[in-house]
XYZ file of C-alpha atoms in Angstrom:
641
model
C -6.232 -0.508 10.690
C -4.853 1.921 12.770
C -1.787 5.296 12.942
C 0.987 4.627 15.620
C 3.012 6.934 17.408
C 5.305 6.786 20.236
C 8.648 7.856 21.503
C 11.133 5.458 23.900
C 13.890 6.495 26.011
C 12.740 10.516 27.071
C 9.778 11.424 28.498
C 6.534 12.558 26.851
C 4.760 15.427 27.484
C 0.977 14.629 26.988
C 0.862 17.720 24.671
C 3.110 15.831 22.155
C 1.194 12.854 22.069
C -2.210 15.083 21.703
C -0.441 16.680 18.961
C 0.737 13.834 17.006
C -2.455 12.015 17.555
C -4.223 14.819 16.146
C -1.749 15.254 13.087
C -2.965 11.747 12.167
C -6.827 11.834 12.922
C -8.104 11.454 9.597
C -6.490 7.542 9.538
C -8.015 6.663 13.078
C -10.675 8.689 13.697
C -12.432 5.661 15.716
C -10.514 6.042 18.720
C -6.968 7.988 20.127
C -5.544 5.764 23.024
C -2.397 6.246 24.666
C -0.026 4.444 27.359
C 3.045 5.588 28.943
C 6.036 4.774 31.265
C 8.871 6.410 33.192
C 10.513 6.770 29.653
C 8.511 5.776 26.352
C 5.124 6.714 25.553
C 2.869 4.625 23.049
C -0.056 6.180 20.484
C -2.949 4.860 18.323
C -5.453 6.023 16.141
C -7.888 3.573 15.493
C -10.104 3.057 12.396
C -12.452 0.014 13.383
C -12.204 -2.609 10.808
C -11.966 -5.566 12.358
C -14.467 -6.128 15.469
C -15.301 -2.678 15.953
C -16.273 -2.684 19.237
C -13.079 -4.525 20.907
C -9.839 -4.100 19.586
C -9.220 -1.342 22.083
C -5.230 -0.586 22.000
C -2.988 0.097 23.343
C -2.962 -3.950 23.920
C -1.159 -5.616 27.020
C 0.115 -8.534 28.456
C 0.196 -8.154 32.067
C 2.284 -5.089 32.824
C 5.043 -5.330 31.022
C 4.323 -5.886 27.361
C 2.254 -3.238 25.627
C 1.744 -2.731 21.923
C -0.014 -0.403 19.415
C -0.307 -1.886 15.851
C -1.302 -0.662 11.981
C -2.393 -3.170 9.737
C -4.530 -6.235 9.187
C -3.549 -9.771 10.528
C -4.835 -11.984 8.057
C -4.227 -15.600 9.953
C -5.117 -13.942 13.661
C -7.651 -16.606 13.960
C -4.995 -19.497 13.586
C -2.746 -17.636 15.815
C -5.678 -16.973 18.575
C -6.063 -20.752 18.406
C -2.234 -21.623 19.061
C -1.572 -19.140 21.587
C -5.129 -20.073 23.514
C -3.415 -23.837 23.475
C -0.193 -22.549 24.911
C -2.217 -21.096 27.762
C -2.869 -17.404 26.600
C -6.051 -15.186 27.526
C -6.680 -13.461 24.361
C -10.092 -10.861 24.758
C -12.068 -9.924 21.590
C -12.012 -10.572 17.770
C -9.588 -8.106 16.898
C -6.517 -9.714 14.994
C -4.233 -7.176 16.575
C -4.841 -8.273 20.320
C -3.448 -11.586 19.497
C 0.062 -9.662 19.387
C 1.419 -9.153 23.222
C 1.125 -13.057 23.648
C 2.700 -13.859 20.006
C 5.491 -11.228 20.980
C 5.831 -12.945 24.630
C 6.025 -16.458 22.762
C 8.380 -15.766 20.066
C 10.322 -12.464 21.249
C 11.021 -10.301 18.206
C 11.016 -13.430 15.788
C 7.249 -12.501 16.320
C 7.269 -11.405 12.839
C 8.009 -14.735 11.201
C 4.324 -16.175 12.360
C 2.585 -13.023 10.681
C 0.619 -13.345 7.354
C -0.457 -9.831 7.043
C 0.385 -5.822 6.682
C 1.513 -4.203 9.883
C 3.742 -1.818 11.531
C 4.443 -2.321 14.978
C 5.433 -1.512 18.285
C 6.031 -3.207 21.224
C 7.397 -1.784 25.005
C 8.731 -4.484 26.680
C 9.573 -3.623 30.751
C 10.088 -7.363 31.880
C 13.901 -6.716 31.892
C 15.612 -4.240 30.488
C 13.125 -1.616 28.873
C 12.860 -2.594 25.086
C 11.859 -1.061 21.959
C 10.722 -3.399 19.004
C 9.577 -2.078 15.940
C 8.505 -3.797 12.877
C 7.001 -3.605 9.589
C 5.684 -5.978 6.805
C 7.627 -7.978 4.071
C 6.683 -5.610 1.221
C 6.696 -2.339 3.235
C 2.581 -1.976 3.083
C 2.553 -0.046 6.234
C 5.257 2.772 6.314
C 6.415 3.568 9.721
C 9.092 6.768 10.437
C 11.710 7.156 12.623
C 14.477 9.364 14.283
C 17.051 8.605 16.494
C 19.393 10.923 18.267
C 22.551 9.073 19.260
C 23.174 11.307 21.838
C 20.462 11.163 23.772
C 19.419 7.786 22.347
C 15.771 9.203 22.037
C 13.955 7.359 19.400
C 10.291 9.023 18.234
C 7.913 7.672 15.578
C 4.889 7.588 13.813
C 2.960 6.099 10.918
C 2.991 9.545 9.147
C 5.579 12.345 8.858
C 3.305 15.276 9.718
C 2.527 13.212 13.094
C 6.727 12.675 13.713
C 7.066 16.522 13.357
C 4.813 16.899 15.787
C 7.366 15.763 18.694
C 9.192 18.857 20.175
C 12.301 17.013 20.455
C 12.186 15.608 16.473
C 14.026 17.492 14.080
C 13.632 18.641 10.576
C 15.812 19.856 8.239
C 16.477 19.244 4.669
C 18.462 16.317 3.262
C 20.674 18.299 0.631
C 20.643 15.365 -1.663
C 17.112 14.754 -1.757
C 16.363 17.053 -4.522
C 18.247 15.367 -7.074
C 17.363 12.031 -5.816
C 13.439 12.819 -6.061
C 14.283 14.068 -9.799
C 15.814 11.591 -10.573
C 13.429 8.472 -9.167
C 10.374 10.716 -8.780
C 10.944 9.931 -4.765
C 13.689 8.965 -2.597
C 14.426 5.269 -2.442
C 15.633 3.358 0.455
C 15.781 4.550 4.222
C 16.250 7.747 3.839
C 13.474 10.410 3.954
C 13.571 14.188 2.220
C 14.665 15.017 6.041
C 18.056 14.538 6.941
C 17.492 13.373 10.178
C 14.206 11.034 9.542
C 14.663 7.555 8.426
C 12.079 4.950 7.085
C 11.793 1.444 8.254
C 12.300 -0.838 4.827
C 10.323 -4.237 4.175
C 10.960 -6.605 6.215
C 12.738 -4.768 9.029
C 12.735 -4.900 12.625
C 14.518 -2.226 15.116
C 15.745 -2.985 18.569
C 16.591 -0.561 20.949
C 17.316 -0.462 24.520
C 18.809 2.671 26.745
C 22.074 0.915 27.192
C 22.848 -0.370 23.419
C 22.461 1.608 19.910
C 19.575 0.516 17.593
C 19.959 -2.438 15.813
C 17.977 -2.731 12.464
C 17.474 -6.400 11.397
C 16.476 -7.493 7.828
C 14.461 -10.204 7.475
C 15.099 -12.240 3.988
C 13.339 -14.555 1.908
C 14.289 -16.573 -0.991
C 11.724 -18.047 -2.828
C 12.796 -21.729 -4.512
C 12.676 -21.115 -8.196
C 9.609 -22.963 -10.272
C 9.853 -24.885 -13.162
C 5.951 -25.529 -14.352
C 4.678 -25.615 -17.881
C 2.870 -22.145 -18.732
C -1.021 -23.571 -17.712
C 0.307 -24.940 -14.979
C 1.784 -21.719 -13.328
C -1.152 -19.504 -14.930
C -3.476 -22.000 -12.852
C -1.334 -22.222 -9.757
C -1.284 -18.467 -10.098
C -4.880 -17.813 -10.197
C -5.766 -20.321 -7.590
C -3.403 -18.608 -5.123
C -4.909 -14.884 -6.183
C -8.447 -16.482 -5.950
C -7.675 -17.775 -1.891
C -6.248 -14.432 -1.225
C -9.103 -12.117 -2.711
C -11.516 -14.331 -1.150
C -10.163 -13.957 1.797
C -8.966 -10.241 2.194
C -12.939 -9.947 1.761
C -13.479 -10.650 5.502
C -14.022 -7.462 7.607
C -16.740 -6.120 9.437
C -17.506 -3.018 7.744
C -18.069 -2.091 3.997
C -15.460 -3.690 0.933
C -15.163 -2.189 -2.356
C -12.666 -2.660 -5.252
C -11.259 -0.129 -7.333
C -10.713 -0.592 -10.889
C -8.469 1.336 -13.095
C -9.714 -0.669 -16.445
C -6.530 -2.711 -16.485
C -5.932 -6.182 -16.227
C -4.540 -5.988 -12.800
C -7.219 -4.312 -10.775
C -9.454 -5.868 -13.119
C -8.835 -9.420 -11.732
C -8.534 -8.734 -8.713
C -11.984 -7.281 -8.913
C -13.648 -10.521 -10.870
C -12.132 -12.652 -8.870
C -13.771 -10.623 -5.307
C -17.164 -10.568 -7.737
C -17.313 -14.430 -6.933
C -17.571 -14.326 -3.290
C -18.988 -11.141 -3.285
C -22.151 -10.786 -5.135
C -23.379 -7.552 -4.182
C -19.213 -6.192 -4.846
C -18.953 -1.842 -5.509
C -16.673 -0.914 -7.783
C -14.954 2.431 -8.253
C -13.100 4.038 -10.903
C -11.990 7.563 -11.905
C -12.211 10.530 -14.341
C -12.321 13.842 -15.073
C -14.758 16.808 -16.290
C -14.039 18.774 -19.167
C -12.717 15.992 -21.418
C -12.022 14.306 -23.488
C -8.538 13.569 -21.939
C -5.944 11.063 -23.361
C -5.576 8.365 -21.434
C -9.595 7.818 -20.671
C -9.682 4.599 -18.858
C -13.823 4.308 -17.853
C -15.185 2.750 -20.758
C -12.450 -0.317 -19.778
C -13.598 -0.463 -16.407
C -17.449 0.027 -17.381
C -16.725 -3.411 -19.176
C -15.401 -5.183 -16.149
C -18.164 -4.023 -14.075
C -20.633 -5.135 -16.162
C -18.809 -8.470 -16.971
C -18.820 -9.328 -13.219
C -21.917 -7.909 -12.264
C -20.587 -4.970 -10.122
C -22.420 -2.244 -8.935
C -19.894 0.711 -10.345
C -19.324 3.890 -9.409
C -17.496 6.680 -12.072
C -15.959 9.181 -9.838
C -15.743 12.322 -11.832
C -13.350 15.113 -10.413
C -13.277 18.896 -11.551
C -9.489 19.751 -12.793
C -10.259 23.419 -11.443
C -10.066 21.879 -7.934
C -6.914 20.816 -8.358
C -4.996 23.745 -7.016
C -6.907 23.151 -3.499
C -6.470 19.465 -2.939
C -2.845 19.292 -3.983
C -1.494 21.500 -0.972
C -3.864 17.985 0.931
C -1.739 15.610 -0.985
C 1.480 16.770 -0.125
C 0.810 16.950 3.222
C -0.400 13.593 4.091
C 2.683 12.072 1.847
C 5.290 13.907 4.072
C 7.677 14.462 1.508
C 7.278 15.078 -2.306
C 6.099 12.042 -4.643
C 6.125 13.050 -8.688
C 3.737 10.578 -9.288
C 0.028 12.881 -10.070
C -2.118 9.873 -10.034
C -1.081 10.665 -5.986
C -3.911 13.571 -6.536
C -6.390 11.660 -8.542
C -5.845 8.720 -5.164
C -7.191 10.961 -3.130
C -10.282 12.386 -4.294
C -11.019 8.404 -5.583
C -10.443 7.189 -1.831
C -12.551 10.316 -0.154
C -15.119 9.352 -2.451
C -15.020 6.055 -1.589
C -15.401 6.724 2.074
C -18.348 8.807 1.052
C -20.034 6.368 -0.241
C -19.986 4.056 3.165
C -16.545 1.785 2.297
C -14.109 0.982 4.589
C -12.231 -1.297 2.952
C -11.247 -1.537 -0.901
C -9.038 -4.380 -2.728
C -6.826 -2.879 -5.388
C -4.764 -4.308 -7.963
C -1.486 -2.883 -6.986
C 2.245 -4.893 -7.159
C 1.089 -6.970 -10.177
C 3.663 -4.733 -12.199
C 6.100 -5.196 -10.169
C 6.449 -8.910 -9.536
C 5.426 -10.264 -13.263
C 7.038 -7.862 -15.268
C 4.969 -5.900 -16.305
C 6.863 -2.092 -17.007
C 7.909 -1.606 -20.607
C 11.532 -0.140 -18.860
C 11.370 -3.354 -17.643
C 10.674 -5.456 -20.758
C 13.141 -3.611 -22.112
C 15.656 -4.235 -20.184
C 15.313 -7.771 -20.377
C 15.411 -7.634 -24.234
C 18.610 -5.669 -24.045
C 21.140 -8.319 -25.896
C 23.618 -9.759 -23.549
C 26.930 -7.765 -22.889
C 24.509 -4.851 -24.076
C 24.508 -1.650 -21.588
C 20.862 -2.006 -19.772
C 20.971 -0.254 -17.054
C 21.332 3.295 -17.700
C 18.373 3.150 -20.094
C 16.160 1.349 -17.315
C 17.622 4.019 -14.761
C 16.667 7.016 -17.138
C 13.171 5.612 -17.400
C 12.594 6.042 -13.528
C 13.410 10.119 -13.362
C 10.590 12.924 -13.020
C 13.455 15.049 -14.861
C 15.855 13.626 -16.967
C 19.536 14.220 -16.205
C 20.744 16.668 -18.944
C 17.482 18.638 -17.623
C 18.299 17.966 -14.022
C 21.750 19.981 -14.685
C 20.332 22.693 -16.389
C 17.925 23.317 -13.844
C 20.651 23.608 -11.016
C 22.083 26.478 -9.912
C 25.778 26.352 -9.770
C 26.490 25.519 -6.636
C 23.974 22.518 -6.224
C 25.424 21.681 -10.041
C 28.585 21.079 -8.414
C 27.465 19.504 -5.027
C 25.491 16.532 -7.132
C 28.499 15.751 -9.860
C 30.882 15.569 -6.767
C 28.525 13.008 -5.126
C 27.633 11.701 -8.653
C 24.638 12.322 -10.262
C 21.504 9.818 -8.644
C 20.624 8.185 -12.351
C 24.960 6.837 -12.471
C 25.194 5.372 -9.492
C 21.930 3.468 -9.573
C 22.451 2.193 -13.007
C 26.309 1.392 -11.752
C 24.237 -0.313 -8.674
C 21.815 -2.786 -10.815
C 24.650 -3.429 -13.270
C 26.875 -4.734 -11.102
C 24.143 -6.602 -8.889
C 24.877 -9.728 -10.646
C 22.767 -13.028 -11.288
C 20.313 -13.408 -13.477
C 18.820 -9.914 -15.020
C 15.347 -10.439 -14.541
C 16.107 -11.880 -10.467
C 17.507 -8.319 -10.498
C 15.118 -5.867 -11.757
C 12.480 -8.402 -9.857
C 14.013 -7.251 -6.536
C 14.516 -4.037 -7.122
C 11.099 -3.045 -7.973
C 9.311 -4.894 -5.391
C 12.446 -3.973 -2.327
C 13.182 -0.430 -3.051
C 10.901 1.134 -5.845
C 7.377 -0.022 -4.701
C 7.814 0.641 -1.019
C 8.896 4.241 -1.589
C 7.341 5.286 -4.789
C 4.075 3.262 -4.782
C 3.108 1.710 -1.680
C 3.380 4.734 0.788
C 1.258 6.575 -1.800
C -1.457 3.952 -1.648
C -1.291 3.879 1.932
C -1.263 7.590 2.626
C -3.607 8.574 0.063
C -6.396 6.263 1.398
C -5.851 6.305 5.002
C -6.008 10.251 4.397
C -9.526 9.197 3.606
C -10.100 6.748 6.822
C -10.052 3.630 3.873
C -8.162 0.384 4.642
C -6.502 -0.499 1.249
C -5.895 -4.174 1.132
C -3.177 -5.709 -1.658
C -3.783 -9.472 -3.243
C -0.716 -8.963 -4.795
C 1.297 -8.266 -1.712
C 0.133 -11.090 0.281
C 2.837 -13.829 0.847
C 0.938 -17.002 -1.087
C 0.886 -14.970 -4.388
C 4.035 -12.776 -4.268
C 6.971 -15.409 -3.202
C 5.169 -17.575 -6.048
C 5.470 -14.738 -8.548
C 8.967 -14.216 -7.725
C 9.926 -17.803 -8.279
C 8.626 -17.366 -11.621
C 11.117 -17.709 -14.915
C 11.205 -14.669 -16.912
C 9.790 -17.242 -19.674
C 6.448 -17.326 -17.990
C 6.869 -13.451 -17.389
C 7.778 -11.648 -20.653
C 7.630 -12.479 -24.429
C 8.257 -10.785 -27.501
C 5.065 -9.494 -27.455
C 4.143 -8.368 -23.593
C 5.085 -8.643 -20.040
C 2.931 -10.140 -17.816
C 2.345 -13.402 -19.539
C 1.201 -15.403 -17.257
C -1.553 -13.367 -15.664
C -3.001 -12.671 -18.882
C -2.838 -16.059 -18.898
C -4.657 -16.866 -15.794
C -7.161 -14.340 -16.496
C -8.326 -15.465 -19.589
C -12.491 -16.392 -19.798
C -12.501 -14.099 -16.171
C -12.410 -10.319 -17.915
C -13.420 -8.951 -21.497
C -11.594 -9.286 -24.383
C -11.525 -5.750 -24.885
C -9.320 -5.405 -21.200
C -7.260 -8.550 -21.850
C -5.600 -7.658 -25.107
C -5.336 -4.117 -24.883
C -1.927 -2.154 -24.822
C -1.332 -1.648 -21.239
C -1.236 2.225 -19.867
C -0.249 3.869 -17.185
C -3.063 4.523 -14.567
C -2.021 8.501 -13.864
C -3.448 11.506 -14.437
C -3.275 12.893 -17.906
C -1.228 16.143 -16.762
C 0.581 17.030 -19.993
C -3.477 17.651 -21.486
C -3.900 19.694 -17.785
C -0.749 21.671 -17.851
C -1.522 23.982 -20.769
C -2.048 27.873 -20.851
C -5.301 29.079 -19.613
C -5.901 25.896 -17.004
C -5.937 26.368 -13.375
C -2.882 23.945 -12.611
C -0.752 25.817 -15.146
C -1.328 29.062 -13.359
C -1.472 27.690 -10.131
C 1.700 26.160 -10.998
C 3.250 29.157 -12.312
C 2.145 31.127 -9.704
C 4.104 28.651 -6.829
C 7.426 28.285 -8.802
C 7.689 32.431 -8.594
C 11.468 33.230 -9.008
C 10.665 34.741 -5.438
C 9.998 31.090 -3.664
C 12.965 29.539 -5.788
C 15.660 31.986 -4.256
C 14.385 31.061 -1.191
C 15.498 27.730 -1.388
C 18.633 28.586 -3.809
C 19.062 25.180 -5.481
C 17.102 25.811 -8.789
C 17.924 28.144 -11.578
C 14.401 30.425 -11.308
C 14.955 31.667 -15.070
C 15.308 27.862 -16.359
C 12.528 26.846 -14.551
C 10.628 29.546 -16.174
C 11.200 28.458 -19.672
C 10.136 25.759 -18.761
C 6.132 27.093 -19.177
C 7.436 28.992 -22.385
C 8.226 25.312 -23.313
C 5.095 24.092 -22.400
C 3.218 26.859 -23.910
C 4.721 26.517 -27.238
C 5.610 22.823 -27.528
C 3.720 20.813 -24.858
C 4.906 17.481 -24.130
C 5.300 14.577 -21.522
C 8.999 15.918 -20.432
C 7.876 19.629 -20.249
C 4.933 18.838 -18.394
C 6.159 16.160 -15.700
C 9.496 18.287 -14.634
C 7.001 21.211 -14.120
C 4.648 19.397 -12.322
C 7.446 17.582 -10.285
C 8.925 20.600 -9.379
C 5.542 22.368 -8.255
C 5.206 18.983 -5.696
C 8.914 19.758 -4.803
C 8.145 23.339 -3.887
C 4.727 23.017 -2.474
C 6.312 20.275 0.322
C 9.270 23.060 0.651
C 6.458 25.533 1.667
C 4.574 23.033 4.111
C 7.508 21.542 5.778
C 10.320 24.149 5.516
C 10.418 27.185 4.035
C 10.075 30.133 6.125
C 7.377 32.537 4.026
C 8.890 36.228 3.366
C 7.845 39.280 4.366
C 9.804 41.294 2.236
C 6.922 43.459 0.118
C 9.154 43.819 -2.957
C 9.721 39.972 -3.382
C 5.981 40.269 -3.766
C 5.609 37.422 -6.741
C 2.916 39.696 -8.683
C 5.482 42.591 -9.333
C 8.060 39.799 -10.251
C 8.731 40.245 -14.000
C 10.231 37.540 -14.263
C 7.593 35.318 -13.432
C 6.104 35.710 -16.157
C 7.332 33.686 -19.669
C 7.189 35.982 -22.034
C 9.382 38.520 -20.029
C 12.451 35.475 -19.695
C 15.481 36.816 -20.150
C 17.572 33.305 -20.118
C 19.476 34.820 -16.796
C 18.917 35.176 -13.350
C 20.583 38.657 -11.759
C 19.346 37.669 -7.933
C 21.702 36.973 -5.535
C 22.603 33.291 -5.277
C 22.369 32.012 -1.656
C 24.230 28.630 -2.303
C 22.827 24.942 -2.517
C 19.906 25.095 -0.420
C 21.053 27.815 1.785
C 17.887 29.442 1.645
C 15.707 26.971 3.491
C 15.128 27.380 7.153
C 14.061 24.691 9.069
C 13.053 23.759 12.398
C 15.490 22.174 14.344
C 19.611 21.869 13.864
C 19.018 18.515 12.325
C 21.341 15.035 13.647
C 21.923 12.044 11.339
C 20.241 9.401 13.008
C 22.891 6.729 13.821
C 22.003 3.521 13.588
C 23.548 -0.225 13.371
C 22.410 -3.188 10.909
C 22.577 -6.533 11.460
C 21.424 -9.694 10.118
């Protein structure tokens, strides 16, 4: 497991690549290695999980193909012993050095022999100097781009903070992106909260040469639908989860699991229990309760059911205000989800305790079915409207709120583009096929790669863990797709047919209880007299919104007035949403001021019982406030395949 950096087509200063390197430390702080050419330049940061002393990158075949990797390569051994039988030298243990000679076998079809997580890339000089990125299927292992079509520079890097780092890359806000991270709590798809920075999606592989434009290539698979009796998937279902636990076990350092108390994670960690006797578990809390939501006693159950040794990591709520500025910075762009903060002290802990490595029970959600929006959906009579209802359960601020928040220039800006929560309902209406097929994809192609994946992987690599996905691997997932919706949802639940599978593995306590969000409780935590209500407060000053100039400051105001006198879920997760939104504005963006009378403490109006309903500051226009570094390009690229 490794961070990956690089630029092709410009030189590379060795500043930038010291720079970037450093910007991504905590994820590889094992080993920085570096290559370069006439024109590209290639990065790693290494954290040693698989033969830790080998593995050195950048790795090379002969002179002319090099490659720096991120990931775990699950079937590396098979692929050692086909490429040795071809006639390849392949040093070490490490599954990434079997890479160069699958790349100089296969070309960038590469990817189709994987079984794995990964993002990669490869400099190939044999010809004409190529670029080849690539990342996973499900989009485990973000990896960030820009390309300026001008110069036909491309840079990357396996975090944001790391891209920035690059003289040449640019930075500047993507005016959309505030609507579109209200309204799906992050943006979806390629595009990143910068208007020049781009995302590889699942499944993806770039080409790029100096002479042609980037091509990005989408790799698709269609599972063949199955038609099995309910045992008979539940057991094919298990049996596939059981081969992939027991073998995303192998490393050689340290595995835990973490356990939220829910059936997924809970599985997941039975199911490691049985090839690992001696298995740590780790779950989370907080001091100061009792706080709605309380998973432990759940996960206490499990451990003791499986014989874990378990670990209750208890965090202290006053510390919030210092770890979230952490959290936004190692996600790169804002993320409304707050179990993003409770990740991160869970995974630093876990490091602390001498893990590498920890299974989690992530994707299960999204492949059987198992949101209520989802459920929903699907129980939505035919030639019912679905989608709007399903799209409205995705936003960190619902639309009527959205507008009301908006100043009225950025009002105007999104209903003339259309507001984000329309056109994706308009999107998954008209997708077509079956309904289920539909929300199915969309979850696991566009929601879970930006909204829940990149979280997982940032949070814990911010903590030098490896988080590895049963879920995600290729065995369980294409079988879970293939599933009907029969098998998936009934009347009385989604997930059928892993509570199913998991019967006589986990408590009955865990397997017939409601199923709940695994998040932090932050209505409870956003209440007068806590410190994240006055450390929120205190960053959405009417001083910090000017400077941006796409909010209303007074509206956001009432909001704690709101809160104060009524608290509830929608108060609470717009606030908290918007103090991500503006904290990320601050790291990224925002030029501080040093005006004295914009001081935020002399600001009456920061203050909810002074609201007046009206703000008499001078409006600087949709987002005209920000200053960022850079002039900003759209990256320009082509798709194919």
């Amino acid at each position: 497991m490794c961070r990956i950096h690089g630029q092709f087509n410009t030189p590379t200063r060795p500043h930038e690549l010291t720079a970037a390197s450093a910007a991504q430390h905590h994820g590889g702080p094992d080993a920085q290695t570096t290559a370069t050419g006439p024109a590209w330049a290639l990065g790693s940061n290494r954290l040693a999980v698989m033969d830790p002393h080998g593995g050195t990158q950048p790795y090379r075949l002969g002179p002319h193909i090099t490659v720096v990797f991120n990931g775990e390569i699950y079937n590396h051994t098979d692929l050692r012993t086909r490429l040795r039988a071809r006639g390849h030298h392949i040093p070490g243990h490490c599954d990434g050095s079997v890479l160069p000679a699958l790349y100089a076998e296969y070309g960038t079809a590469f990817t189709d022999h994987l079984d794995g997580m990964y993002a990669i890339a490869v400099v190939d000089t044999r010809h004409e100097p190529t670029l080849v990125l690539a990342v996973d299927d499900m989009g485990m292992k973000p990896l960030y781009y820009q390309h300026d079509p001008r110069t036909g520079r491309i840079t990357f890097a396996s975090e944001l903070p790391a891209l920035l780092a690059f003289d040449q890359v640019t930075a500047r806000v993507w005016e959309p992106g505030l609507e579109e991270y209200l309204a799906t709590k992050t943006p979806f798809g390629e595009q990143t909260m910068f208007e020049d920075i781009h995302v590889m999606p699942p499944a993806s592989t770039l080409i790029a040469t100096p002479t042609r434009r980037p091509r990005l290539i989408r790799r698709t698979t269609t599972p063949d639908p199955v038609d099995v009796p309910l045992p008979d998937a539940a057991d094919d279902l298990l049996t596939r989860l059981r081969h992939q636990v027991h073998r995303l076990l192998r490393a050689d350092v340290p595995v835990a699991a973490v356990v939220s108390g829910g059936l997924d994670s809970s599985l997941i960690a039975a199911l490691a229990a049985e090839a690992h006797p001696a298995l740590h578990t780790f779950t989370i809390g907080y001091q100061g309760g009792p706080w709605p939501g309380d998973e432990r006693h759940f996960a206490r159950k499990v451990a003791h059911r499986i014989g874990a040794h378990h670990h209750e990591v208890d965090i202290d709520p006053a510390a919030f205000p210092d770890l979230l500025p952490d959290v936004v910075h190692h996600l790169g762009q804002p993320n409304a989800d707050p179990i993003t903060l409770s990740s991160l002290a869970l995974f630093r802990h876990i490091r602390d305790a001498g893990f590498t490595v920890a299974l989690t029970g992530d994707a299960a959600d999204e492949l059987l079915a198992g949101y209520d929006r989802v459920t929903h959906a699907l129980r939505t009579p035919a030639h019912h409207p679905w989608a709007a209802g399903y799209a409205d359960a995705l936003a960190a601020v619902p639309q009527t709120l959205r507008e009301e928040l908006y100043r009225a220039d950025y009002r105007a800006f999104v209903r003339d583009r259309g507001p984000a929560t329309q056109r994706l309902a308009r999107r998954l209406a008209t997708a077509g096929g079956e309904r289920l097929h539909t929300l199915t994809e969309f979850e696991t192609g566009t929601r879970m790669p930006a909204y829940h994946l990149r979280r997982v992987d940032h949070m814990s690599m911010a903590a030098a863990v490896e988080v590895r996905l049963p879920y995600c691997q290729p065995a369980v997932q294409q079988y879970a797709r293939a599933l009907p919706a029969a098998l998936k949802v009934t009347a009385q639940r989604g997930k059928h047919v892993l509570h199913t599978a998991a019967g006589g593995l986990l408590p009955r306590a865990v397997l017939d209880r409601p199923k709940q969000p695994f998040t932090l409780p932050v209505t409870a935590m956003l209440r007068p007299g806590t410190p994240l209500f006055a450390h929120a407060r205190d960053v959405l000053s009417t001083t910090r919104l000017r400077q941006d100039g796409r909010l209303e400051p007074a509206r956001v105001q009432r909001l704690f007035t709101e809160q104060t006198e009524q608290p509830c879920d929608r108060t609470a997760l717009a606030i908290w949403a918007l103090l991500v939104h503006q904290l990320w504005l601050d790291r990224f963006l925002t030029t501080p001021s040093t005006d004295p009378s914009t001081d935020p403490s002399t600001d009456p109006s920061t203050d909810p019982s002074t609201d007046t309903g009206a703000d008499t500051g001078a409006d600087t226009g949709a987002g005209g406030g920000v200053v960022a570094a850079g002039a900003g390009r759209t990256a320009d690229q082509e798709t194919t395949g």
